[in-house]
PDB file of N, CA and C in Angstrom:
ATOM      1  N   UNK A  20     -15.240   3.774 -18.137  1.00  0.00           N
ATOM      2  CA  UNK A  20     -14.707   5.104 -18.257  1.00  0.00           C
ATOM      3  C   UNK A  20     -13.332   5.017 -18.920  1.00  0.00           C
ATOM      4  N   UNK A  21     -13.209   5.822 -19.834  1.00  0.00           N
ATOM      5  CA  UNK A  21     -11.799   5.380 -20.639  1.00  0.00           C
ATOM      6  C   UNK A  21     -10.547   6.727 -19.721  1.00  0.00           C
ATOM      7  N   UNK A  22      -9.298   6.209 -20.078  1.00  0.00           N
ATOM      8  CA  UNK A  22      -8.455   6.883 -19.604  1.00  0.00           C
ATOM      9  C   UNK A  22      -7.558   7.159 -19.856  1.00  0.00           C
ATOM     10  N   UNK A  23      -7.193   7.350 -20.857  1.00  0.00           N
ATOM     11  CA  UNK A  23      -6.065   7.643 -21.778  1.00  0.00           C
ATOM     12  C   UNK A  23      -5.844   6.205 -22.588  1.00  0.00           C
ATOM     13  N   UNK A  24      -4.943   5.437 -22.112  1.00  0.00           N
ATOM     14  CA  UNK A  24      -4.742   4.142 -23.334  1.00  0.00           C
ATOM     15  C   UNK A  24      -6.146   2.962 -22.874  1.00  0.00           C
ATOM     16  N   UNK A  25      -6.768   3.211 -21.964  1.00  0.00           N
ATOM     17  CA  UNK A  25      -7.514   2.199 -20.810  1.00  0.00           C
ATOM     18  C   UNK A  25      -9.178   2.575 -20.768  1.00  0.00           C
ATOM     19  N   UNK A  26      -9.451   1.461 -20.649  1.00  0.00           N
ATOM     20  CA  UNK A  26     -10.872   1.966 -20.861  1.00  0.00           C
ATOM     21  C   UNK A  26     -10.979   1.150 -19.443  1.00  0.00           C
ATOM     22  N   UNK A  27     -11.880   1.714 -18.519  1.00  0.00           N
ATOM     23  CA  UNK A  27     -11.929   1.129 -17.184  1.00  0.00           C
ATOM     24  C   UNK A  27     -13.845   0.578 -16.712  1.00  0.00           C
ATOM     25  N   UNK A  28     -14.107  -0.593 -16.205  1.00  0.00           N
ATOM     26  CA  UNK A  28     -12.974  -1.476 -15.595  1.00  0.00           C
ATOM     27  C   UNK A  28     -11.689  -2.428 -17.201  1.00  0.00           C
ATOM     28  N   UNK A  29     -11.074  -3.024 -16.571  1.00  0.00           N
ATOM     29  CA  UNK A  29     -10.248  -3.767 -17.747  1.00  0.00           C
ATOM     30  C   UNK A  29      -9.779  -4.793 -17.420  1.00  0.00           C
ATOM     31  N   UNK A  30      -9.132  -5.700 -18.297  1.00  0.00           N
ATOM     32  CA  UNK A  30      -8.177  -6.598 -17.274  1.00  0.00           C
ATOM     33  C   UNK A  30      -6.941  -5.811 -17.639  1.00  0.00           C
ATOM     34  N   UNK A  31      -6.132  -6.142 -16.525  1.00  0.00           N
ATOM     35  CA  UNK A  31      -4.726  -5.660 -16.570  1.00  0.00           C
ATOM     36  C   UNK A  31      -3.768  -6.763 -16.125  1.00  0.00           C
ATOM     37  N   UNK A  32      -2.877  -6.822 -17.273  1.00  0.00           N
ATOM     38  CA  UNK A  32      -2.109  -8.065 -17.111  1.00  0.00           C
ATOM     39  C   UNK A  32      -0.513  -7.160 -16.283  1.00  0.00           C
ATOM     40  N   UNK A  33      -0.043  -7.457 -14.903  1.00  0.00           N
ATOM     41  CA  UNK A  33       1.283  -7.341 -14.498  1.00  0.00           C
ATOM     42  C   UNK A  33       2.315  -7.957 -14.260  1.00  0.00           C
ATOM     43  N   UNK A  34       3.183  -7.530 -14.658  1.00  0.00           N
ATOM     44  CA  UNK A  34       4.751  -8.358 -14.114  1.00  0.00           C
ATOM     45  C   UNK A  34       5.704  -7.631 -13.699  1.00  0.00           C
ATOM     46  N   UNK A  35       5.614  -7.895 -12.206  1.00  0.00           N
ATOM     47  CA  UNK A  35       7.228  -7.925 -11.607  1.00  0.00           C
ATOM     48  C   UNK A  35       8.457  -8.560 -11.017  1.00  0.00           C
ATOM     49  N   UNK A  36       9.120  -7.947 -11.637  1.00  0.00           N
ATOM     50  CA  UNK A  36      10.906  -8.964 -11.439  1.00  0.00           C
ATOM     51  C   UNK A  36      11.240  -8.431 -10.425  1.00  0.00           C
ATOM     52  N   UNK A  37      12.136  -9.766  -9.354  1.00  0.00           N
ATOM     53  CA  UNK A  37      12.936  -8.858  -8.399  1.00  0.00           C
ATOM     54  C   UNK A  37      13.890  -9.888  -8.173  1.00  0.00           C
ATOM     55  N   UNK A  38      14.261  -9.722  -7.244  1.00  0.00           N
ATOM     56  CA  UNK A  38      15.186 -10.612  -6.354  1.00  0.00           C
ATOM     57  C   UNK A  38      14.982 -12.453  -6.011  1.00  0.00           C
ATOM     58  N   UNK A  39      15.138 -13.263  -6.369  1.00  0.00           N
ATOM     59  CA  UNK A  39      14.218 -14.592  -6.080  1.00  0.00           C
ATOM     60  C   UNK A  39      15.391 -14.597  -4.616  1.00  0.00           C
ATOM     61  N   UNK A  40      14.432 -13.970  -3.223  1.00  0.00           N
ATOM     62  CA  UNK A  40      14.632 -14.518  -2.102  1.00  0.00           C
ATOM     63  C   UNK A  40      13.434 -15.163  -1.428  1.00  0.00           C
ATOM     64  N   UNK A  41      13.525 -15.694  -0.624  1.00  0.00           N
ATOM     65  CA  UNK A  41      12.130 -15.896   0.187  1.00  0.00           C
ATOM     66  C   UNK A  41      11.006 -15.215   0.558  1.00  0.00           C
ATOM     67  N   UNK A  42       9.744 -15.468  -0.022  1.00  0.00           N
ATOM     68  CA  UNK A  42       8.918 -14.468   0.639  1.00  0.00           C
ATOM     69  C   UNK A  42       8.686 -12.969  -0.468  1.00  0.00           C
ATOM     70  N   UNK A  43       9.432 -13.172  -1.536  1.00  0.00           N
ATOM     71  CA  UNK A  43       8.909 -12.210  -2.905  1.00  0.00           C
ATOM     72  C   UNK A  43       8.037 -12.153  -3.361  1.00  0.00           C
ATOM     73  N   UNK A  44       7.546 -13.661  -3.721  1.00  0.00           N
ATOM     74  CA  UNK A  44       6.116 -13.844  -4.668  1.00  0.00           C
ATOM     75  C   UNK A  44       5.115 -13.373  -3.666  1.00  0.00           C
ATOM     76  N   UNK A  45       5.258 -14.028  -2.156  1.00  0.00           N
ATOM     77  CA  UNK A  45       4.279 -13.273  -1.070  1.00  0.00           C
ATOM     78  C   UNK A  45       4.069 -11.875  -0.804  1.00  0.00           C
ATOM     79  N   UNK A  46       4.983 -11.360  -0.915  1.00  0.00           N
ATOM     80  CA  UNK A  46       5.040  -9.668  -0.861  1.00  0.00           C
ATOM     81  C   UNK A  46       4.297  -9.050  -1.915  1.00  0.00           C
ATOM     82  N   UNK A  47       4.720  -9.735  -3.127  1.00  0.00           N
ATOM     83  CA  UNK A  47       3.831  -9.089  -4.477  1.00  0.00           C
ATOM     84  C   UNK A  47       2.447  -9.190  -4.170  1.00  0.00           C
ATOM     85  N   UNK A  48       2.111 -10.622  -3.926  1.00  0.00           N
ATOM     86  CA  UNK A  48       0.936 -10.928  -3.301  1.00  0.00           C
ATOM     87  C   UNK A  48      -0.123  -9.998  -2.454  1.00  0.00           C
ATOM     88  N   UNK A  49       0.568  -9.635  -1.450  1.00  0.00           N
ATOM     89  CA  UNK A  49      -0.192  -8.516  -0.192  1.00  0.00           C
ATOM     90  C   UNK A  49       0.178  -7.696  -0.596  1.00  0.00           C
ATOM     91  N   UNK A  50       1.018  -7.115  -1.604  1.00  0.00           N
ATOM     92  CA  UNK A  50       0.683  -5.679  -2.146  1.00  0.00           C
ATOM     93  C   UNK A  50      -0.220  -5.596  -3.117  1.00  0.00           C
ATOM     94  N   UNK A  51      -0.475  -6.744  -3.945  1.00  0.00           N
ATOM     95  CA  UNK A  51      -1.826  -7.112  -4.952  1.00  0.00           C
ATOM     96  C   UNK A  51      -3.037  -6.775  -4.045  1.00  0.00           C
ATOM     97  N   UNK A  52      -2.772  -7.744  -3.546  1.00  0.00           N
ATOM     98  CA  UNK A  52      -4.231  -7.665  -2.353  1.00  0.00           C
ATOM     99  C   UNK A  52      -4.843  -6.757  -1.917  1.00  0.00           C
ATOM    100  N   UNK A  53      -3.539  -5.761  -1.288  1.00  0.00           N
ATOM    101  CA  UNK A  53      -4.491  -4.073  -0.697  1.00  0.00           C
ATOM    102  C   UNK A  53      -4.597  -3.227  -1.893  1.00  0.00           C
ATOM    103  N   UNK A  54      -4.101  -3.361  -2.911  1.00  0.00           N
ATOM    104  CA  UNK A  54      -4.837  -2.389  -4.293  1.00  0.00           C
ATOM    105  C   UNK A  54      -6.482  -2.910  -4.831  1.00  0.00           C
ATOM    106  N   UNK A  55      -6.043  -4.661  -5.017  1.00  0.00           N
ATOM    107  CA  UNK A  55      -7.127  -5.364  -5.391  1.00  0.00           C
ATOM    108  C   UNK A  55      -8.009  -6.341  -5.072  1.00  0.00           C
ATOM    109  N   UNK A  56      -8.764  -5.466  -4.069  1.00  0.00           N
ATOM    110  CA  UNK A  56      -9.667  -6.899  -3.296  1.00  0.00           C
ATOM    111  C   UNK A  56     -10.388  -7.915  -3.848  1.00  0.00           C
ATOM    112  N   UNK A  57     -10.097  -9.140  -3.380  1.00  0.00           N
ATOM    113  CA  UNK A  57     -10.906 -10.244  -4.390  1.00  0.00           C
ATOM    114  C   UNK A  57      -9.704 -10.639  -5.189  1.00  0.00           C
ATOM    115  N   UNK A  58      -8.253 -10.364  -5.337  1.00  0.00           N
ATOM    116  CA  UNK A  58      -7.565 -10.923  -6.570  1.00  0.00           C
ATOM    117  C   UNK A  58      -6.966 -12.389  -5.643  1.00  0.00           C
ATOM    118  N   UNK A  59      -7.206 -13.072  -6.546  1.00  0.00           N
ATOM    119  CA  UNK A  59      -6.748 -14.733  -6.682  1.00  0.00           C
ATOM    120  C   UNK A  59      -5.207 -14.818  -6.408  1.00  0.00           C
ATOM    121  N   UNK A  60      -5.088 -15.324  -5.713  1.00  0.00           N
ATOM    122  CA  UNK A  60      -3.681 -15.312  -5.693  1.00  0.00           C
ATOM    123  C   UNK A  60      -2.982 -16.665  -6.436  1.00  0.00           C
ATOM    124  N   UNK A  61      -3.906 -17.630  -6.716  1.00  0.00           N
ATOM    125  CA  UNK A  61      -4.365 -19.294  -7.467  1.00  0.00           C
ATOM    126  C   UNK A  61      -3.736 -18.658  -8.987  1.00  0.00           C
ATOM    127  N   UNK A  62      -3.993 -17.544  -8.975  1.00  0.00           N
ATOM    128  CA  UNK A  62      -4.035 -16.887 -10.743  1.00  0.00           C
ATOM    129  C   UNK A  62      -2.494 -16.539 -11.208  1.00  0.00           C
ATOM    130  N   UNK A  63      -1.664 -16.215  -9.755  1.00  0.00           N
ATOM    131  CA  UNK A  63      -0.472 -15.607 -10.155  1.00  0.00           C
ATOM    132  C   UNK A  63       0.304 -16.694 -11.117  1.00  0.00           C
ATOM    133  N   UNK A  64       1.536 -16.440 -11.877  1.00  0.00           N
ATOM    134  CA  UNK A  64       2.615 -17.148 -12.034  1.00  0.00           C
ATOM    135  C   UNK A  64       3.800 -16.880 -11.700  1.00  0.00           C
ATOM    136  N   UNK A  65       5.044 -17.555 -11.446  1.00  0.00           N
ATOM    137  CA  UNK A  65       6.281 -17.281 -11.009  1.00  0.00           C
ATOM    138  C   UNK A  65       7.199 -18.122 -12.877  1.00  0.00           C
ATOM    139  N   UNK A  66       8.282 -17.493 -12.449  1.00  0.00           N
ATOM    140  CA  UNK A  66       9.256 -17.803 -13.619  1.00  0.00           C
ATOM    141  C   UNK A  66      10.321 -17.342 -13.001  1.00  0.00           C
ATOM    142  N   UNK A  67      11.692 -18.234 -12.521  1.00  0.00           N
ATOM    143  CA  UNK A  67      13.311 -17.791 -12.505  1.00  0.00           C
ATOM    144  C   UNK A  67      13.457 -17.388 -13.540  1.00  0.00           C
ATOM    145  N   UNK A  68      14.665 -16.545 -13.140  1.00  0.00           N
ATOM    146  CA  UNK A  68      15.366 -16.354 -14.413  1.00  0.00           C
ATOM    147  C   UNK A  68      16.544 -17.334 -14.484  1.00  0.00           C
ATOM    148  N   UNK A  69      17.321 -17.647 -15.364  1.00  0.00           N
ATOM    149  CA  UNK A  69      18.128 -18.578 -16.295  1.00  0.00           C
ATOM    150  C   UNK A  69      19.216 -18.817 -15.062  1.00  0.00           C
ATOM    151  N   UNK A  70      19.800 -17.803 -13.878  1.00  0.00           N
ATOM    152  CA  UNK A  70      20.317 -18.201 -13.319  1.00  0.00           C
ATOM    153  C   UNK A  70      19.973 -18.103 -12.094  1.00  0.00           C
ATOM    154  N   UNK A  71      18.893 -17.841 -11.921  1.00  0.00           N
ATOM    155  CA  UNK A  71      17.733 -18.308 -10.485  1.00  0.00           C
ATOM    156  C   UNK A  71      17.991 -17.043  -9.709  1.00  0.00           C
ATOM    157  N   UNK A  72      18.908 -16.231  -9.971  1.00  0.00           N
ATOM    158  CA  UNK A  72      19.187 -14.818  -9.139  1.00  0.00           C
ATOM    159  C   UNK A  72      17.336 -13.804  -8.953  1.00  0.00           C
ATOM    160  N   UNK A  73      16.926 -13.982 -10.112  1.00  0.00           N
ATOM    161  CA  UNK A  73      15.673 -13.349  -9.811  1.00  0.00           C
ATOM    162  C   UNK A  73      14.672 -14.313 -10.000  1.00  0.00           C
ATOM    163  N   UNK A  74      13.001 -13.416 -10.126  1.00  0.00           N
ATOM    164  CA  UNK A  74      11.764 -14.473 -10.328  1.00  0.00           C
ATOM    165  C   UNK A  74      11.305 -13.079 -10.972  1.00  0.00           C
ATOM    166  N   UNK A  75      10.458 -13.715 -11.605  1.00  0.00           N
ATOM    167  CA  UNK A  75       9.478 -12.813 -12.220  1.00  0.00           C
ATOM    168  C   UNK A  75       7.551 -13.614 -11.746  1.00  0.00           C
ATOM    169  N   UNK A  76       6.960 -12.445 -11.066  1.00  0.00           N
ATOM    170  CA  UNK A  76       5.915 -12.782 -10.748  1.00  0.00           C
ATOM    171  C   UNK A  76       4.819 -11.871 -11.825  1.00  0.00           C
ATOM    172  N   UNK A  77       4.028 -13.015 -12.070  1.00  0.00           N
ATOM    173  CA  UNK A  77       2.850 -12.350 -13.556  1.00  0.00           C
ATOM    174  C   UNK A  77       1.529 -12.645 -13.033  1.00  0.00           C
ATOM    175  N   UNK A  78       0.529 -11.501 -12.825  1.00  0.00           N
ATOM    176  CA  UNK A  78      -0.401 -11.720 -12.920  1.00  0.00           C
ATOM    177  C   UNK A  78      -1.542 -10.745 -13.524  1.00  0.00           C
ATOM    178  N   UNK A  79      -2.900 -11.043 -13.781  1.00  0.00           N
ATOM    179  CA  UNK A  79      -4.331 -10.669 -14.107  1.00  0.00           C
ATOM    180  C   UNK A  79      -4.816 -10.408 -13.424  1.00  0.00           C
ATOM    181  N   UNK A  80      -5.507  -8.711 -13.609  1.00  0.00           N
ATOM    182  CA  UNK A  80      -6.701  -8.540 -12.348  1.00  0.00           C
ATOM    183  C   UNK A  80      -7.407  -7.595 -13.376  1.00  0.00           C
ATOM    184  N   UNK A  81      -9.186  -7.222 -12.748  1.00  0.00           N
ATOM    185  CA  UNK A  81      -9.603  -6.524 -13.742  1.00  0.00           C
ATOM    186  C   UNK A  81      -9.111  -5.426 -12.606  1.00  0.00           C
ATOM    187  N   UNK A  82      -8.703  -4.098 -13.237  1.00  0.00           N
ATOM    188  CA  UNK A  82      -8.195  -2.730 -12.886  1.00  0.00           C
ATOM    189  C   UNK A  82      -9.259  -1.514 -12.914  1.00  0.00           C
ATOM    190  N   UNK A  83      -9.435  -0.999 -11.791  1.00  0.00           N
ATOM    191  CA  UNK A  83     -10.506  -0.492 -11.674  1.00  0.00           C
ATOM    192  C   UNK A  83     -11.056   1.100 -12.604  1.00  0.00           C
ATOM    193  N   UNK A  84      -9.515   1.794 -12.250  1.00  0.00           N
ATOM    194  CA  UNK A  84      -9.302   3.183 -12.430  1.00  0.00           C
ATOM    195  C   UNK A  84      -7.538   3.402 -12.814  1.00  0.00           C
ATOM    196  N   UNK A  85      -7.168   4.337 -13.064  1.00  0.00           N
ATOM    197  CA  UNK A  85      -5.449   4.656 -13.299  1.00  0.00           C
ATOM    198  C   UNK A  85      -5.516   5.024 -11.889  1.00  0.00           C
ATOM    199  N   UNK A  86      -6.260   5.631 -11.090  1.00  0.00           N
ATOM    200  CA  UNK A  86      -5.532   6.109  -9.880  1.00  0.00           C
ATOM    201  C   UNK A  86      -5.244   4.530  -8.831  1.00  0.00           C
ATOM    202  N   UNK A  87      -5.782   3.640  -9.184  1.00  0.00           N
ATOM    203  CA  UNK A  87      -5.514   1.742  -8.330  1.00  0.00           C
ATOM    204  C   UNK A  87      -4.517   1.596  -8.997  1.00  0.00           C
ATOM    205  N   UNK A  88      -4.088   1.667 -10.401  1.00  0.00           N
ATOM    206  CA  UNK A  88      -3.270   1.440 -10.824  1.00  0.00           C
ATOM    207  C   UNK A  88      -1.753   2.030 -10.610  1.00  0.00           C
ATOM    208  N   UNK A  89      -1.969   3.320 -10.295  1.00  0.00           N
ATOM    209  CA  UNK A  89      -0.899   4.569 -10.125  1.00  0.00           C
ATOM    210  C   UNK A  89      -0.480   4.002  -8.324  1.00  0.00           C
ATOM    211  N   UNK A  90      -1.337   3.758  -7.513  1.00  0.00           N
ATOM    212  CA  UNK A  90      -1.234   3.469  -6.323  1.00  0.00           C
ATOM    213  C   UNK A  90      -0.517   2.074  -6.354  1.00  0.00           C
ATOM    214  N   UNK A  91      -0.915   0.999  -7.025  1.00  0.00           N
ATOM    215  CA  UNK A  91       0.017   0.157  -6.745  1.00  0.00           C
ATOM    216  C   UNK A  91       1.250   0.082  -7.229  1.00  0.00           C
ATOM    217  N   UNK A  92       1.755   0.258  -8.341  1.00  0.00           N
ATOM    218  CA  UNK A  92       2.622   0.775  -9.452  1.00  0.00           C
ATOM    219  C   UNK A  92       4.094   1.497  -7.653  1.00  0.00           C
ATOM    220  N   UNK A  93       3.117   2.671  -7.175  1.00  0.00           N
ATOM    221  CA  UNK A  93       3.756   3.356  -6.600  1.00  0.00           C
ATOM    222  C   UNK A  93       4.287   2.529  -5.019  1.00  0.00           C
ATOM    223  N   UNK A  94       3.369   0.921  -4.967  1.00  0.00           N
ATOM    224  CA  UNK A  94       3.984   0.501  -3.658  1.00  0.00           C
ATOM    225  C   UNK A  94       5.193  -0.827  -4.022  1.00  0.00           C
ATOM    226  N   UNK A  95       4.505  -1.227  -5.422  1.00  0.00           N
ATOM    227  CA  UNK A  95       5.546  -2.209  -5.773  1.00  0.00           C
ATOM    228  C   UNK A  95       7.179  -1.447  -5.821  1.00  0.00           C
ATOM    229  N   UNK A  96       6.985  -0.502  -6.723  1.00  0.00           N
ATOM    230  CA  UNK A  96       8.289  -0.241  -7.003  1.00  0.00           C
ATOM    231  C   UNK A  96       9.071   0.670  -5.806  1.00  0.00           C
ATOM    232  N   UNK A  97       8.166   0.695  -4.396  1.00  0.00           N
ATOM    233  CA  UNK A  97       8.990   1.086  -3.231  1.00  0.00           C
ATOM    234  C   UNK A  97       9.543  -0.190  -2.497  1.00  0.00           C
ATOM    235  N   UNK A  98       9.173  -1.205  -2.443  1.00  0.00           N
ATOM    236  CA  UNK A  98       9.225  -2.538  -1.852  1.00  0.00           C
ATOM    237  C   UNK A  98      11.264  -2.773  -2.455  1.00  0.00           C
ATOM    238  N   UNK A  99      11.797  -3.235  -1.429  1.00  0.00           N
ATOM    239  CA  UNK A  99      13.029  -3.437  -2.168  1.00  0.00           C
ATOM    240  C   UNK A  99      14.256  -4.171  -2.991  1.00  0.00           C
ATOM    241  N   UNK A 100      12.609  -5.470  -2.786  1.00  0.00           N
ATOM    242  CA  UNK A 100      13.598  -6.682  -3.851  1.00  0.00           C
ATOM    243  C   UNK A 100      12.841  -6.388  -5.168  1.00  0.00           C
ATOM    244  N   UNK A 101      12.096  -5.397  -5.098  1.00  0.00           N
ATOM    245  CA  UNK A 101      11.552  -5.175  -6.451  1.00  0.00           C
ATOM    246  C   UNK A 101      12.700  -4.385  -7.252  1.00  0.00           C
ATOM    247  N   UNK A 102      13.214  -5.113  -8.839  1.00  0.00           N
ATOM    248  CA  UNK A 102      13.976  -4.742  -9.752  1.00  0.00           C
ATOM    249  C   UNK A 102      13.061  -3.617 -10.599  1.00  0.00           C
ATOM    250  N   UNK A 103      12.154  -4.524 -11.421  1.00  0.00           N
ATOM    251  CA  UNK A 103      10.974  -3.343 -12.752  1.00  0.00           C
ATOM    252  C   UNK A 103       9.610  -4.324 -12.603  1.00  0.00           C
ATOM    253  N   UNK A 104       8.816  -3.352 -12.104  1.00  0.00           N
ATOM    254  CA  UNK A 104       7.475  -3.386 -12.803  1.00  0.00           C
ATOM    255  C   UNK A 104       6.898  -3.457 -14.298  1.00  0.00           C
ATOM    256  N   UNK A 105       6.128  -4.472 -14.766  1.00  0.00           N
ATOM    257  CA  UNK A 105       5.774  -3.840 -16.040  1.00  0.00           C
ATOM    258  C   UNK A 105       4.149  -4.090 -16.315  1.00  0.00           C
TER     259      UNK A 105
END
């Protein structure tokens, strides 16, 4: 089913930056998880940034609909070591 830029299902590649404290990449993680059941968590990647203050966590999932997408979108960027979603 297409959806404006998206044709659904898809893969959808995400990345979010936040804070590199303990327990970030995990949080991204279980907020992945309750949007996208079945996502790998084996799949994610992590990257500091240059002076280790943040991480950037990247991952692939196929995306079901804009409204899974709109829903997670809407829990990452409430979470509060989250900097930007992209």
């Amino acid at each position: 089913m297409a959806d404006g830029l998206f044709e659904f299902p898809c893969a959808y590649p995400l990345k979010v930056m936040g804070l590199a404290e303990p327990g970030f990449a995990d949080a991204v993680a279980a907020i992945v998880l309750r949007h996208v059941p079945g996502f790998d968590i084996g799949t994610m990647s992590m990257r500091p940034s240059r002076n280790r203050h943040y991480l950037s966590v990247s991952c692939e999932f196929e995306a079901q609909s804009r409204t899974q997408l709109d829903s997670l979108y809407r829990e990452l960027v409430a979470h509060p070591a989250v900097k930007v979603v992209l």
